[in-house]
CSV table of C-alpha atoms in Angstrom, one decimal:
chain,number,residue,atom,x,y,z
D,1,UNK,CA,-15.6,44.7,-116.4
D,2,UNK,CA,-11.6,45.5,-117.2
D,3,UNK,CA,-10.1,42.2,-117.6
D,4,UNK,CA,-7.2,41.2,-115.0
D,5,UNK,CA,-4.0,41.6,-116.2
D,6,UNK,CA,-1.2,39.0,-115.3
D,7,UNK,CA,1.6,40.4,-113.2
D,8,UNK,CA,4.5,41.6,-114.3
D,9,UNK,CA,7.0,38.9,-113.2
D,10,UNK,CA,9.8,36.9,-114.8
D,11,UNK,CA,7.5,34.6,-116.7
D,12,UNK,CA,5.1,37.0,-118.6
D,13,UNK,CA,8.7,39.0,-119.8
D,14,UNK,CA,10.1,35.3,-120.8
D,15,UNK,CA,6.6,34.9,-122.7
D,16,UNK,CA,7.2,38.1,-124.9
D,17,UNK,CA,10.7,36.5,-126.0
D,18,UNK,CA,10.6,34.5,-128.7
D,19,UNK,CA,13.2,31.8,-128.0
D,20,UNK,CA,11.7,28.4,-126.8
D,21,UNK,CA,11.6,28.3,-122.9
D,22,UNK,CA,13.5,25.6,-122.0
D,23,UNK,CA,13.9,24.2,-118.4
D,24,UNK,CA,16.7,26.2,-117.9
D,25,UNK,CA,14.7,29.6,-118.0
D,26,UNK,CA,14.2,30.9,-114.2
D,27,UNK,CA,10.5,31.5,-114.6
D,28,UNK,CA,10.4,31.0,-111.1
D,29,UNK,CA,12.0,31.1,-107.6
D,30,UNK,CA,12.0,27.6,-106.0
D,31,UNK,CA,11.6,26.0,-109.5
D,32,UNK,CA,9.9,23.1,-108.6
D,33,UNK,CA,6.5,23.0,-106.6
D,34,UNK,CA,6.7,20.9,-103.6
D,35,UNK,CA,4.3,22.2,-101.1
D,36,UNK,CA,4.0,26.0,-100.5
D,37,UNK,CA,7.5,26.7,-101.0
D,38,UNK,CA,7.6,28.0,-104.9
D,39,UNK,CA,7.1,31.6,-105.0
D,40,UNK,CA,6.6,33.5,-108.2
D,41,UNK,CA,9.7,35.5,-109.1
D,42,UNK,CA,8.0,38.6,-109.7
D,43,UNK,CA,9.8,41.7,-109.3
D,44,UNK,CA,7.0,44.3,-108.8
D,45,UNK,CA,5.9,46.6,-106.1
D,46,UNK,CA,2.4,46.2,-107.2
D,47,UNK,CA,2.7,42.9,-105.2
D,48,UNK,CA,4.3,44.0,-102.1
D,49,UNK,CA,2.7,46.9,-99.4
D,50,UNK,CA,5.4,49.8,-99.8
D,51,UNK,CA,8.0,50.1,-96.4
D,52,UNK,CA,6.6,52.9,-94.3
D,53,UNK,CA,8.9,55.3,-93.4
D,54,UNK,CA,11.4,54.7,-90.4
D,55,UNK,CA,10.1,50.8,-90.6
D,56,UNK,CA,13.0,47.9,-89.9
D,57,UNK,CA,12.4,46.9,-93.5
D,58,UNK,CA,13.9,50.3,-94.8
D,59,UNK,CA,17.0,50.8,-92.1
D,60,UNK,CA,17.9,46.8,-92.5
D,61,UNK,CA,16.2,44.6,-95.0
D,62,UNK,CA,16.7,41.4,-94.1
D,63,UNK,CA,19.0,39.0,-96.2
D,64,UNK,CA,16.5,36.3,-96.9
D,65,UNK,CA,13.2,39.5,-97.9
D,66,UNK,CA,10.9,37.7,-100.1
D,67,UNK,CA,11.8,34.5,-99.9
D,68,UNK,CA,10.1,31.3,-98.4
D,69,UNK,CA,11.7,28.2,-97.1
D,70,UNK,CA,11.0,24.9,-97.9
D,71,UNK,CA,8.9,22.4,-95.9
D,72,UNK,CA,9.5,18.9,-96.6
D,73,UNK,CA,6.5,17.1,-94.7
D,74,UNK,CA,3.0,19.0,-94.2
D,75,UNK,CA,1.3,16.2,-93.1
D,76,UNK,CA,3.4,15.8,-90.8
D,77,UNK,CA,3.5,19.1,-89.3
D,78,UNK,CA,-0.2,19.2,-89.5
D,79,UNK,CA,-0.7,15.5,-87.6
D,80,UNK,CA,1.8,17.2,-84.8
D,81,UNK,CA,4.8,15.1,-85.3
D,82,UNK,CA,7.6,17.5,-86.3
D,83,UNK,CA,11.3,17.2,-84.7
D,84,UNK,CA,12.8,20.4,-83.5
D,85,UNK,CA,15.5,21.2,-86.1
D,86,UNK,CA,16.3,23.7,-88.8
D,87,UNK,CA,13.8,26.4,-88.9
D,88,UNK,CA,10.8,26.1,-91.3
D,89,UNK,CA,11.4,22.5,-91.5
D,90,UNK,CA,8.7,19.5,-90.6
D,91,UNK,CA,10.2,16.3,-91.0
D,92,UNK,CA,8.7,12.6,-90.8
D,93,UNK,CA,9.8,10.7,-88.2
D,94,UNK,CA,8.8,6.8,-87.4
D,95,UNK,CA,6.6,4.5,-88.7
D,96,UNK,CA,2.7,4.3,-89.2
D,97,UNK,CA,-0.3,6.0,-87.0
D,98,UNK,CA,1.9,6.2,-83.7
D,99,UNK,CA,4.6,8.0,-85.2
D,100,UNK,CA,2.3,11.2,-85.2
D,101,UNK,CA,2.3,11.0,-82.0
D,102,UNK,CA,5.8,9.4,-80.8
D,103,UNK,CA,7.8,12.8,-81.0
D,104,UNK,CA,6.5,15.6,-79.1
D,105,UNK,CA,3.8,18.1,-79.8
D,106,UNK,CA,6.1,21.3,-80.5
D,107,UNK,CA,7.5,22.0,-84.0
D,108,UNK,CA,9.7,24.9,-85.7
D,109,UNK,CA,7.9,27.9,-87.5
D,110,UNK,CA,9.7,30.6,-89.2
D,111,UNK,CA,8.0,33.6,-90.6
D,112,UNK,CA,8.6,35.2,-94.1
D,113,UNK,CA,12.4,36.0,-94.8
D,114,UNK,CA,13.5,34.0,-91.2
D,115,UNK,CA,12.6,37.5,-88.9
D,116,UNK,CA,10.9,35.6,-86.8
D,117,UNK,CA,11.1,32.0,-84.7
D,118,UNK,CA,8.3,30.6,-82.7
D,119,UNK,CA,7.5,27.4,-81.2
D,120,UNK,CA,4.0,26.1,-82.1
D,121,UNK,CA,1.7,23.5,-80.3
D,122,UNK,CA,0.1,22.2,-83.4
D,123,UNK,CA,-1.9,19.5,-81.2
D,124,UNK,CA,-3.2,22.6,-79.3
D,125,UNK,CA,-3.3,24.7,-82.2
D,126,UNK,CA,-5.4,21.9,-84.3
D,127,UNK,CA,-8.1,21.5,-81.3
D,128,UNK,CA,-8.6,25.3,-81.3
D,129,UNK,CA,-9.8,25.0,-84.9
D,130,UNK,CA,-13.3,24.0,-84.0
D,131,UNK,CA,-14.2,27.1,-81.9
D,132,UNK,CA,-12.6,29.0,-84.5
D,133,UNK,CA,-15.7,29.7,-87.3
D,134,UNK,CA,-15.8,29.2,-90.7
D,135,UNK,CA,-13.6,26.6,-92.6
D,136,UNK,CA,-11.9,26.3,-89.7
D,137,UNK,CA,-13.9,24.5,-87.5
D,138,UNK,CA,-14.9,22.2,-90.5
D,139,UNK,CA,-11.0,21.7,-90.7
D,140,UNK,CA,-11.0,20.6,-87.0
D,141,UNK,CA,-14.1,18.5,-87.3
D,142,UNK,CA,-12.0,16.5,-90.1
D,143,UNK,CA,-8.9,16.4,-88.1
D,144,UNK,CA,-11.1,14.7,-85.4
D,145,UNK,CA,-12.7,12.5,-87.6
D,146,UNK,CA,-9.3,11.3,-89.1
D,147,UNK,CA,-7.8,10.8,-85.3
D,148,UNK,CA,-11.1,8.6,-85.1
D,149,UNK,CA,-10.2,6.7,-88.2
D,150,UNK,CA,-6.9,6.0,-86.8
D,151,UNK,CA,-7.2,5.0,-83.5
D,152,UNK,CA,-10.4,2.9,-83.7
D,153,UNK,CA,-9.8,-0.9,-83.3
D,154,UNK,CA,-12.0,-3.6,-83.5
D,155,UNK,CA,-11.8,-3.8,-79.4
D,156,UNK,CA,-13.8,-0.4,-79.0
D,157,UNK,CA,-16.9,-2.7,-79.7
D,158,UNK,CA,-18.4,-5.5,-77.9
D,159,UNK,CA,-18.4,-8.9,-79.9
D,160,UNK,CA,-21.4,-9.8,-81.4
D,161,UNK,CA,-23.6,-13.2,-81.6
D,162,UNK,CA,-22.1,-14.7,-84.6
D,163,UNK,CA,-18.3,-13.7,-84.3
D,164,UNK,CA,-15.9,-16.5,-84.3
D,165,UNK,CA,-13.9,-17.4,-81.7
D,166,UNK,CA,-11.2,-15.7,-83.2
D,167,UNK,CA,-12.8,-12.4,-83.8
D,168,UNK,CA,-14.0,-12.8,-79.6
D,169,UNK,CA,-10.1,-12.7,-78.9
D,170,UNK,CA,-9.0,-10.1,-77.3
D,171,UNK,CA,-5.6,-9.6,-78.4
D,172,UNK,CA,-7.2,-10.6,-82.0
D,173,UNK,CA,-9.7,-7.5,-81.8
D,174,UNK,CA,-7.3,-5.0,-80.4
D,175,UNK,CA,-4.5,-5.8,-83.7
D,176,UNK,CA,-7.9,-4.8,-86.2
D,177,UNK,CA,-7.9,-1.8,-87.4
D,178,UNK,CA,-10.8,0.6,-89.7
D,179,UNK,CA,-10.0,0.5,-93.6
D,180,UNK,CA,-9.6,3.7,-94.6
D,181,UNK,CA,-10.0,4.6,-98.1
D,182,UNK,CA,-8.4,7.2,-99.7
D,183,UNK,CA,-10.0,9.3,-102.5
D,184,UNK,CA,-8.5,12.4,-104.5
D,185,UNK,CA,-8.6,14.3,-107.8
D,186,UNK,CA,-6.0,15.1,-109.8
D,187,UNK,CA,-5.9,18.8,-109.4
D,188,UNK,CA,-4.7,17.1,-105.7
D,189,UNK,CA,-1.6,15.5,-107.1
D,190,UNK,CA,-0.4,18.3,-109.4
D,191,UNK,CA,-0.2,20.5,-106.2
D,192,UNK,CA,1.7,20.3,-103.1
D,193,UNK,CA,-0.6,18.2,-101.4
D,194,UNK,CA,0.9,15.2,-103.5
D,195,UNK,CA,3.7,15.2,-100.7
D,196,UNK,CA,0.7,14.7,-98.1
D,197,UNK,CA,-0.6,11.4,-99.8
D,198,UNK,CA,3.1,10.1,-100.3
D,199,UNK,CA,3.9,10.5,-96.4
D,200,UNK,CA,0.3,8.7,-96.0
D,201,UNK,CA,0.9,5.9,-98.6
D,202,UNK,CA,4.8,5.8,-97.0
D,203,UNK,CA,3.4,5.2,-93.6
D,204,UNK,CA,0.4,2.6,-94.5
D,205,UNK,CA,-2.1,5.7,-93.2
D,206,UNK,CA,-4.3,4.4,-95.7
D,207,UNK,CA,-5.8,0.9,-97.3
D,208,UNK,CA,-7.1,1.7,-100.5
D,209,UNK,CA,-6.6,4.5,-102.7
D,210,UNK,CA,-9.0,6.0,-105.6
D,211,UNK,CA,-8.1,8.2,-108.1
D,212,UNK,CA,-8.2,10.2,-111.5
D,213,UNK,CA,-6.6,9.6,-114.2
D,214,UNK,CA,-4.4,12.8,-113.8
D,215,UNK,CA,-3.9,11.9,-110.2
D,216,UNK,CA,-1.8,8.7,-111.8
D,217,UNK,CA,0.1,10.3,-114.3
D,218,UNK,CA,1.0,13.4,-112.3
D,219,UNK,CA,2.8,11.3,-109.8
D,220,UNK,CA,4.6,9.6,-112.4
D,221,UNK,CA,5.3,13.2,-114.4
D,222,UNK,CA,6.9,14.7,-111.4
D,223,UNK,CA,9.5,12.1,-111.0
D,224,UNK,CA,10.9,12.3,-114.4
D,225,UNK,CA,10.5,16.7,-114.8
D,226,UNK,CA,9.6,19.6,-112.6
D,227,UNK,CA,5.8,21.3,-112.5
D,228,UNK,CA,6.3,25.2,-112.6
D,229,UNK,CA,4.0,27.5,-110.6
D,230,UNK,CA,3.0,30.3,-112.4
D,231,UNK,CA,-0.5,32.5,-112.0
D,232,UNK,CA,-4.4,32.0,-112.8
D,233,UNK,CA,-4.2,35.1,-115.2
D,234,UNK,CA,-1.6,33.8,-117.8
D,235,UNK,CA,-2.9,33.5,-120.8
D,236,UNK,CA,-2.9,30.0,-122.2
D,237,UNK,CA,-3.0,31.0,-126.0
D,238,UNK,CA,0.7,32.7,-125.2
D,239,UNK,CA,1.5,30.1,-122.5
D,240,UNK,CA,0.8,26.9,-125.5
D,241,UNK,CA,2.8,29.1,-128.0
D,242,UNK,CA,5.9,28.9,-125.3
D,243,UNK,CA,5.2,25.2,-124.7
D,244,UNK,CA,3.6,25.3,-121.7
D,245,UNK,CA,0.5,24.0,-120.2
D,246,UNK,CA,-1.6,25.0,-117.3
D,247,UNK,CA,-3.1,24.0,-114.6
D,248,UNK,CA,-4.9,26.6,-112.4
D,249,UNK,CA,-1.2,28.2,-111.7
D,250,UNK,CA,0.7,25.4,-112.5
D,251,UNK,CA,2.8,25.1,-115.2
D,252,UNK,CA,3.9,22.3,-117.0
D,253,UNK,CA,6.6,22.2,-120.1
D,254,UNK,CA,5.4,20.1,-123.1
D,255,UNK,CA,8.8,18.4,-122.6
D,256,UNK,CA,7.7,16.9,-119.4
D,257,UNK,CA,4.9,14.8,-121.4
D,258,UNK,CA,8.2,14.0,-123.9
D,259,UNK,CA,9.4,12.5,-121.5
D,260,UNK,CA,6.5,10.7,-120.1
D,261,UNK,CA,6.0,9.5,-123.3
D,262,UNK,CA,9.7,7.9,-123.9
D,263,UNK,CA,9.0,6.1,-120.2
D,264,UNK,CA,5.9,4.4,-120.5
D,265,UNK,CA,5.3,3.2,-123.8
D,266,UNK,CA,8.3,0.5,-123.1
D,267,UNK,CA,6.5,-0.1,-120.0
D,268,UNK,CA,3.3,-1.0,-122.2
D,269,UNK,CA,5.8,-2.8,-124.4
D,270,UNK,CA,6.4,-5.4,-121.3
D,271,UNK,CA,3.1,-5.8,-120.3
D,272,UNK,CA,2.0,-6.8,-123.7
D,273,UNK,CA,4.9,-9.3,-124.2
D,274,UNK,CA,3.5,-10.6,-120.8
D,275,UNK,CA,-0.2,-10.9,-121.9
D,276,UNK,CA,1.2,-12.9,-125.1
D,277,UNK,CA,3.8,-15.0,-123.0
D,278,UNK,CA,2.9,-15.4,-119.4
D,279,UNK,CA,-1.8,-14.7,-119.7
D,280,UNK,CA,-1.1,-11.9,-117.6
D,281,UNK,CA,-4.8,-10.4,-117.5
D,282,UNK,CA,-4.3,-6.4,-117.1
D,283,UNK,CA,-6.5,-3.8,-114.6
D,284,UNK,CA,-5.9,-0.4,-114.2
D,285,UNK,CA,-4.6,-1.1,-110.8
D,286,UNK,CA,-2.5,-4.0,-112.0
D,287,UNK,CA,-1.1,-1.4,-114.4
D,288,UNK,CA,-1.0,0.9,-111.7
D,289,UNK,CA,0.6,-0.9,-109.8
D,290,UNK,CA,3.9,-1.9,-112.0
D,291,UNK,CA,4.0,2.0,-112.8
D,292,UNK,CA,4.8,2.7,-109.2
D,293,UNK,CA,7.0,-0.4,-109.2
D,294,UNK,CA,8.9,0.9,-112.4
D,295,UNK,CA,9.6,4.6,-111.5
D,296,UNK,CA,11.1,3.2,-108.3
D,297,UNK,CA,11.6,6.8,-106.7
D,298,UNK,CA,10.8,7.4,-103.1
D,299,UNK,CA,8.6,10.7,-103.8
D,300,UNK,CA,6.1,9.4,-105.9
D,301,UNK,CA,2.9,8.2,-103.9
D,302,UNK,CA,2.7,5.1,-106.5
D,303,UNK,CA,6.4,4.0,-105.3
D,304,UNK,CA,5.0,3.2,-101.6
D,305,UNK,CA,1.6,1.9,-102.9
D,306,UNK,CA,3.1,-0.4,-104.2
D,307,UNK,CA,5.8,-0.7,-102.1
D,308,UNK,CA,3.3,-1.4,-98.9
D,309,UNK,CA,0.8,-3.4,-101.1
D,310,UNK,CA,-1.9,-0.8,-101.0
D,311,UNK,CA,-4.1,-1.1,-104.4
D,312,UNK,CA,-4.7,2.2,-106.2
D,313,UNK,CA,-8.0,1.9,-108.2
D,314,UNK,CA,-8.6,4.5,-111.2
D,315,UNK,CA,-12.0,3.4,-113.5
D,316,UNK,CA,-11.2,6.6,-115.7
D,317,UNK,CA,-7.5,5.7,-116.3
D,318,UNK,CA,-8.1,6.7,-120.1
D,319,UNK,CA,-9.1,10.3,-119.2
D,320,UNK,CA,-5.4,11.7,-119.7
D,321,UNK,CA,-2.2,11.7,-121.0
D,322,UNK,CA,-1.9,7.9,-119.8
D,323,UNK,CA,-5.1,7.7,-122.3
D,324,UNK,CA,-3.1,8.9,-125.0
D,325,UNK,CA,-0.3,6.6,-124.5
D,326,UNK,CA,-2.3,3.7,-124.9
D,327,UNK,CA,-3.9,5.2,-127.7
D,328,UNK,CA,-0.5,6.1,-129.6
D,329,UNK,CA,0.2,2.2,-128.2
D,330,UNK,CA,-2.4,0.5,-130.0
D,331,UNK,CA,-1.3,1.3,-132.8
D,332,UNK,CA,2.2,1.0,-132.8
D,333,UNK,CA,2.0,-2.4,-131.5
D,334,UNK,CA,-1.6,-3.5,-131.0
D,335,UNK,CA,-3.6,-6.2,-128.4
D,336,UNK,CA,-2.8,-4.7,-125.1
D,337,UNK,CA,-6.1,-5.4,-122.8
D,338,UNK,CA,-7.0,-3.8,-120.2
D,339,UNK,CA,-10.0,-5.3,-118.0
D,340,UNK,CA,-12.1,-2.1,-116.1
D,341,UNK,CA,-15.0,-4.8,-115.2
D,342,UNK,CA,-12.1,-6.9,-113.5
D,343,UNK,CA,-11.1,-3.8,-111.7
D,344,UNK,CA,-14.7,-2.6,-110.9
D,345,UNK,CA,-15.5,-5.8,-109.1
D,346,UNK,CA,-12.7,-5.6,-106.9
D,347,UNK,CA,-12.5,-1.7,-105.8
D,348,UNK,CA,-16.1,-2.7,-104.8
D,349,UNK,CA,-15.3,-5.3,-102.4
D,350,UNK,CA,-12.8,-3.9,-100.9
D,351,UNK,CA,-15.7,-1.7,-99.5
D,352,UNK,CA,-18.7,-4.1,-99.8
D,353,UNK,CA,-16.8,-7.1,-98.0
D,354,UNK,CA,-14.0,-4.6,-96.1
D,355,UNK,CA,-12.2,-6.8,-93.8
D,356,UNK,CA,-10.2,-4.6,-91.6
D,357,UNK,CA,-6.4,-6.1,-90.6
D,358,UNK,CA,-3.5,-5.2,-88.4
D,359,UNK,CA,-1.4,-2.7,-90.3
D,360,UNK,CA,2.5,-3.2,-89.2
């Protein structure tokens, strides 16, 4: 079987160069991957369908051809709560559950290059999904089982024998909520759906978070330096050669672990000093926790967990790059604990003795 070749685009001719790619090479349009904005800069035809002859595309090509715009909320768009504004655009509006609902049911959508406008009734287009086949009607199943999640309060059933009196109160049982736990990889975070769970954490959608280790420091990473997208067919034995590293087709400079690296081993520094001075008793989520409270930057999903008190529990927080920080740690200034057991105990209870309460 012939091997697939990667395309011939601006990053495979910047691989064949032999200066350093820096951050300042244009390997791709859109530079940074937020959602499904980036778009390879890849120039050829091999990509595109030809223009037939006598089309629109060959008498007037549009001034925007190839190009996608940005969309700064997709779980937004895809709850139903967009604001009618510039075109392409889905933005965030309110606070908590509601707000998917508080704004109207019509959004923006602009085709490829802005040729087209059309308004879109993504309630209606959301409940079609389960008479559609295929994934989609699994995708509409979920939808509904989400809505479920976030409308149910403890009012929907009838008290039982043993409640106190408090939980028989009716204004008491209609402010209790379901717990929803949130649970992700970290191939989820290095994509665009890491915008998703930040508009979720930012709006207390959720109650708990679990996560990989990747899932913690990817947040973190994309704060402090840009993640490229590039193509499944790059080679990785040119791509490590260049200083690159990839994921799937993402791309991400060897400088953006640098800098990783010059943030959180101060970071590790502190919490030692506060082990030694103050019996501070470390978990992942504890750890967790400050590293949202220290990068103190509104798109990271670890900024509004902690932000809105939501723990974010990650048993395999060794099984990274964070790993190797506290590796490189321990030796350049040794004793920092960290307790999983502690940890393990309490991301179980949350489930195991899961108290649902009123979310503001």
């Amino acid at each position: 079987m012939e091997q697939q070749q990667p395309p011939q685009c601006a990053l495979e001719a910047a691989l064949k160069r032999s200066d350093a790619v820096d951050e300042s090479t244009p390997l791709v349009r859109g530079y940074t991957f937020d959602g499904a904005s980036a778009l390879l800069a890849c120039e050829s035809s091999s990509r595109r369908d030809p223009p037939r002859e006598g089309s629109a595309a060959n008498e007037a090509p549009s001034k925007a051809d190839g190009d996608i715009r940005e969309s700064d909320g997709a779980a937004t768009a895809t709850a139903g709560a967009t604001e009618r504004g510039e075109a392409g655009t889905a933005t965030a509006v309110g606070d908590g559950a509601d707000s998917m609902r508080e704004v109207g049911e019509t959004g923006s959508l602009t085709g490829v290059g802005g040729a087209a406008s059309v308004a879109v009734d993504y309630q209606q287009l959301m409940s079609r999904m389960l008479t559609t086949g295929f994934q989609a009607t699994c995708l509409g199943q979920a939808i509904n089982e989400v809505n479920r999640m976030l409308a149910w309060r403890l009012s929907h059933d009838p008290p039982k024998a043993d409640d106190t009196e408090e939980e028989r109160d009716p204004a008491f049982r209609s402010s209790v909520r379901c717990k929803i736990f949130l649970g992700f990889t970290s191939n989820l975070m290095s994509s665009g759906l890491r915008e998703t769970f930040c508009f979720l954490a930012k709006h207390r959608l959720v109650d708990v978070i679990v996560t990989t280790a990747g899932g913690i420091e990817e947040d973190v990473i994309k704060c402090l330096a840009p993640t490229l997208l590039g193509d499944f067919a790059l080679p990785g034995k040119e791509l490590r050669a260049k200083g690159l590293n990839r994921i799937g087709n993402l791309l991400v400079p060897n400088n953006n672990y640098c800098k990783f690296e010059d943030w959180v081993l101060p970071l590790l520094d502190r919490c030692l000093e506060e082990q030694k001075t103050q019996g501070v008793l470390w978990t992942p989520s504890k750890l967790i926790d400050r590293l949202g409270e220290s990068i103190n930057h509104e798109e990271s999903v670890l900024y509004w967990a902690h932000k809105n008190c939501i723990p974010v529990f990650c048993p395999a927080i060794t099984d990274g790059s964070l790993g190797d920080m506290l590796y490189f740690h321990s030796f350049r200034s040794p004793g920092l604990v960290i307790d999983l057991v502690e940890d393990i105990r309490r991301m179980n209870s949350e489930a195991v003795h899961a108290t649902p309460g009123a979310r503001a």
